[in-house]
Short mmCIF file of C-alpha atoms and ligand atoms in Angstrom, two decimals:
data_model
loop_
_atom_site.label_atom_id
_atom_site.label_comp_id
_atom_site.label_asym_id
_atom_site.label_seq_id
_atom_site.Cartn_x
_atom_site.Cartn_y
_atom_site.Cartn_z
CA UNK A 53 -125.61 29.46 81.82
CA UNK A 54 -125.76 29.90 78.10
CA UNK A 55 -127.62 28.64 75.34
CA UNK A 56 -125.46 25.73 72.85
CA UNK A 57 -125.49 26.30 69.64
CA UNK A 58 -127.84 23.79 69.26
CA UNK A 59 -130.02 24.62 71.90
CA UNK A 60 -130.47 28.13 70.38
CA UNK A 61 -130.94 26.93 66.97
CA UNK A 62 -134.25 24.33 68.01
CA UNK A 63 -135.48 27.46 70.40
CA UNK A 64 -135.32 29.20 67.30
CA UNK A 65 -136.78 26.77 65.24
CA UNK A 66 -139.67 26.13 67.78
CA UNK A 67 -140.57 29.87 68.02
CA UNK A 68 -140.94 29.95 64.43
CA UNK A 69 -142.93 27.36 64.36
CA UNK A 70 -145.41 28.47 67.25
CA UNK A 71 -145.11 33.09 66.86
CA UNK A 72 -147.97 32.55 64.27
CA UNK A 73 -150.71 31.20 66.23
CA UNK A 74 -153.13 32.24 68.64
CA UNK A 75 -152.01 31.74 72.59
CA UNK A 76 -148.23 30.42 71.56
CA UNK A 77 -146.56 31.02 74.77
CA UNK A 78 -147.71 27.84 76.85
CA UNK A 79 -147.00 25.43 73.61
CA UNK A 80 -143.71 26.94 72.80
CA UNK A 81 -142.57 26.38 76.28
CA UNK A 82 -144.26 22.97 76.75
CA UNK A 83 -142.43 22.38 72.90
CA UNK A 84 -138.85 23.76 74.11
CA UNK A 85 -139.06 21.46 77.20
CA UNK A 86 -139.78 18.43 75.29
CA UNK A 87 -137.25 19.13 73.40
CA UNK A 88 -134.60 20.04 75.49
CA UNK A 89 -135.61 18.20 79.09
CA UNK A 90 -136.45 21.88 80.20
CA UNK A 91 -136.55 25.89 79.79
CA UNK A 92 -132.95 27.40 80.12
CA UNK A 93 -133.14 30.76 81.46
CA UNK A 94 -131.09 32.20 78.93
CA UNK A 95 -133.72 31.06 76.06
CA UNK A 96 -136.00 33.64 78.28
CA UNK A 97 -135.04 36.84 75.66
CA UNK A 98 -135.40 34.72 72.67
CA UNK A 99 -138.76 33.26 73.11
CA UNK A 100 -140.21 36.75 74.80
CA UNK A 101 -138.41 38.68 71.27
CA UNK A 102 -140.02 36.03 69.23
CA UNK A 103 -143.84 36.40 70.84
CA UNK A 104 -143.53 39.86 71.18
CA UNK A 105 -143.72 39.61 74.70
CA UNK A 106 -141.78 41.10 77.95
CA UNK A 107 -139.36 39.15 79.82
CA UNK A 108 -141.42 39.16 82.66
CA UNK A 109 -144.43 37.86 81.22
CA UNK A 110 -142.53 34.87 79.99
CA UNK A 111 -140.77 34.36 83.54
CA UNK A 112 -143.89 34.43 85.28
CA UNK A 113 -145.18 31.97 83.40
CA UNK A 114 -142.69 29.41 83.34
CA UNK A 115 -142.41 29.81 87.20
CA UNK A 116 -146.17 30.17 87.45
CA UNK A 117 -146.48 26.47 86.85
CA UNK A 118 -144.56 23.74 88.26
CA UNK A 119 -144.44 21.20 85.45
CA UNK A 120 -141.92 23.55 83.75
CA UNK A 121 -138.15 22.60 84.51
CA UNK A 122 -135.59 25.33 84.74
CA UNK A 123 -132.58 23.00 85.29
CA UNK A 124 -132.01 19.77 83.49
CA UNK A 125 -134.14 16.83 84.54
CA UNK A 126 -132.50 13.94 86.79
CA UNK A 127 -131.51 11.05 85.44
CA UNK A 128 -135.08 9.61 87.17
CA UNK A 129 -137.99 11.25 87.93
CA UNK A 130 -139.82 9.76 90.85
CA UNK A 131 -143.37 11.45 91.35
CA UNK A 132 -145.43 10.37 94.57
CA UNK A 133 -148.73 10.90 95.77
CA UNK A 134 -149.61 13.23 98.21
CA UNK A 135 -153.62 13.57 97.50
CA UNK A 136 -156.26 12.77 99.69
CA UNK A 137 -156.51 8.54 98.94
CA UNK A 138 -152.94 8.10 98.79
CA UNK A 139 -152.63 10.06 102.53
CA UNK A 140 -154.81 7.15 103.48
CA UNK A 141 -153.44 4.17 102.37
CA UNK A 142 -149.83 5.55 103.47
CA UNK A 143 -148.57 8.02 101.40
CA UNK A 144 -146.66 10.09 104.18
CA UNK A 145 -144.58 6.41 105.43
CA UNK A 146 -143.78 5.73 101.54
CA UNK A 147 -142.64 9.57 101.54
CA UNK A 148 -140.44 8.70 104.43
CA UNK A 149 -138.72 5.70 102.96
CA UNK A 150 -138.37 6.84 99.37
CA UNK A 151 -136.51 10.22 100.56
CA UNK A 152 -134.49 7.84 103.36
CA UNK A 153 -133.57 5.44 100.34
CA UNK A 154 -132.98 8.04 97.23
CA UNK A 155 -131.09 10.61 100.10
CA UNK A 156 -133.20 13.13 98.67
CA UNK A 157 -135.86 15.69 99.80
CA UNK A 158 -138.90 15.66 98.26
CA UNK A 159 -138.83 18.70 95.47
CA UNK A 160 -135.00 18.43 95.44
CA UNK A 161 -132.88 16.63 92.79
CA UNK A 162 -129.90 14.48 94.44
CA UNK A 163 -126.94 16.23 93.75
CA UNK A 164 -125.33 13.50 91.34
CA UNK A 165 -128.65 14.33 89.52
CA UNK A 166 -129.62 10.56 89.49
CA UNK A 167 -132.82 11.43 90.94
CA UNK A 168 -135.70 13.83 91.88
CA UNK A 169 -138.54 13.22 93.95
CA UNK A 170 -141.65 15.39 93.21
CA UNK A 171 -144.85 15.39 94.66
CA UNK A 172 -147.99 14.93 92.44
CA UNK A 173 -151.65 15.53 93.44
CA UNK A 174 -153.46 12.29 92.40
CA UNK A 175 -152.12 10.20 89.73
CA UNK A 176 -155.54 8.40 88.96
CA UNK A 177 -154.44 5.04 90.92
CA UNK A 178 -156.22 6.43 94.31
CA UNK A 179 -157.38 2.35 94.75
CA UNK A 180 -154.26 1.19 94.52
CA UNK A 181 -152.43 3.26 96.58
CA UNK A 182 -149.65 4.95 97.43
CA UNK A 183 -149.09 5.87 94.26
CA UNK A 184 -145.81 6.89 92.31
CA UNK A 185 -144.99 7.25 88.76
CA UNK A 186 -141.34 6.81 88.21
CA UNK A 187 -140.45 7.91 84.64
CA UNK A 188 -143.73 7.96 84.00
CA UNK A 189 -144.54 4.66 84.75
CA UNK A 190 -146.75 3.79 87.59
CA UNK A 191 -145.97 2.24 90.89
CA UNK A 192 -148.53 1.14 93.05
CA UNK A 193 -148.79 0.06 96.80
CA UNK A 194 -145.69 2.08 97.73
CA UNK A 195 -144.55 1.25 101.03
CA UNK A 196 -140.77 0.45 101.99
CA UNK A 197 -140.15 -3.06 100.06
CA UNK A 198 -141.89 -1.39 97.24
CA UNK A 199 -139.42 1.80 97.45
CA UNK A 200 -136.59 -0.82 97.67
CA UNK A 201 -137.31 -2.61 94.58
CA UNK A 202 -138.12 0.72 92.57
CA UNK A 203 -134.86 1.91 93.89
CA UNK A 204 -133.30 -1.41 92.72
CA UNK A 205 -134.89 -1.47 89.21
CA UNK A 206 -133.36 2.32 88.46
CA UNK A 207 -129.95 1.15 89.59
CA UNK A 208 -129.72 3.33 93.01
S1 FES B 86 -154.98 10.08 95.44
FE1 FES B 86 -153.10 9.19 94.88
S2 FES B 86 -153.48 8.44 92.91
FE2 FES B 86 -155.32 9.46 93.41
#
């Protein structure tokens, strides 16, 4: 899909803003996803031109690591705990009822794009878990009535 007008003109802006410093490939992406909810593959050419970098170098990196969106976000972003504390309080039966509820898989964004489940790997609420952070605000004690009211409080 291509760029907006005014998508090209802030990934313009933003690579001017970062080509001068030292190391400007993980800001300017972390900067064009703020900006834009996340990293269109067509802005790809544009921000490898601007660094003076390959194509390739900047595709591996976005896809390198998973906090960088190549689709726009869902309306809500649910993230749940998978790590070690959360497994043992009930992570995997919260799992269960969140992607039963939301009719979503977890990685997947529904397709009315209302919302994504993604898994995160400790949240630092491991004592008051399962944890979730929904929109970035945290959820704690996750188990089916929890997932219920979450899902009631984002209108789903
Ligand atoms: S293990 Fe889940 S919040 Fe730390």
């Amino acid at each position: 899909m291509e760029l907006t007008r005014a998508q090209s003109d802030e990934i313009e802006r933003l690579i001017a803003l970062q080509a001068t410093r030292r190391g400007p490939l993980l800001p300017l992406l972390h900067d064009v996803q703020a900006a834009l909810g996340y990293i269109p593959d067509a802005s790809v050419p544009a921000i490898a031109e601007g660094l003076n970098l390959s194509r390739a170098e900047v595709h591996g990196v976005i896809t390198f690591y998973h906090d960088f969106r190549r689709a726009p976000p869902a309306a809500h972003i649910v993230r749940l705990c998978r790590a070690e504390a959360c497994q043992a309080r009930g992570a995997a039966a919260a799992e269960a009822a969140a992607t039963t509820r939301f009719g979503v898989a977890m990685g997947e964004t529904r397709a009315d794009g209302r919302v994504a489940l993604e898994p995160a790997y400790c949240l630092g609420l491991c004592a008051i878990g399962p944890s979730a952070l929904v929109d970035g605000r945290p959820f704690a004690r996750l188990g089916p009535a929890e997932v219920e009211r979450l899902a009631a409080e984002i209108g789903i």
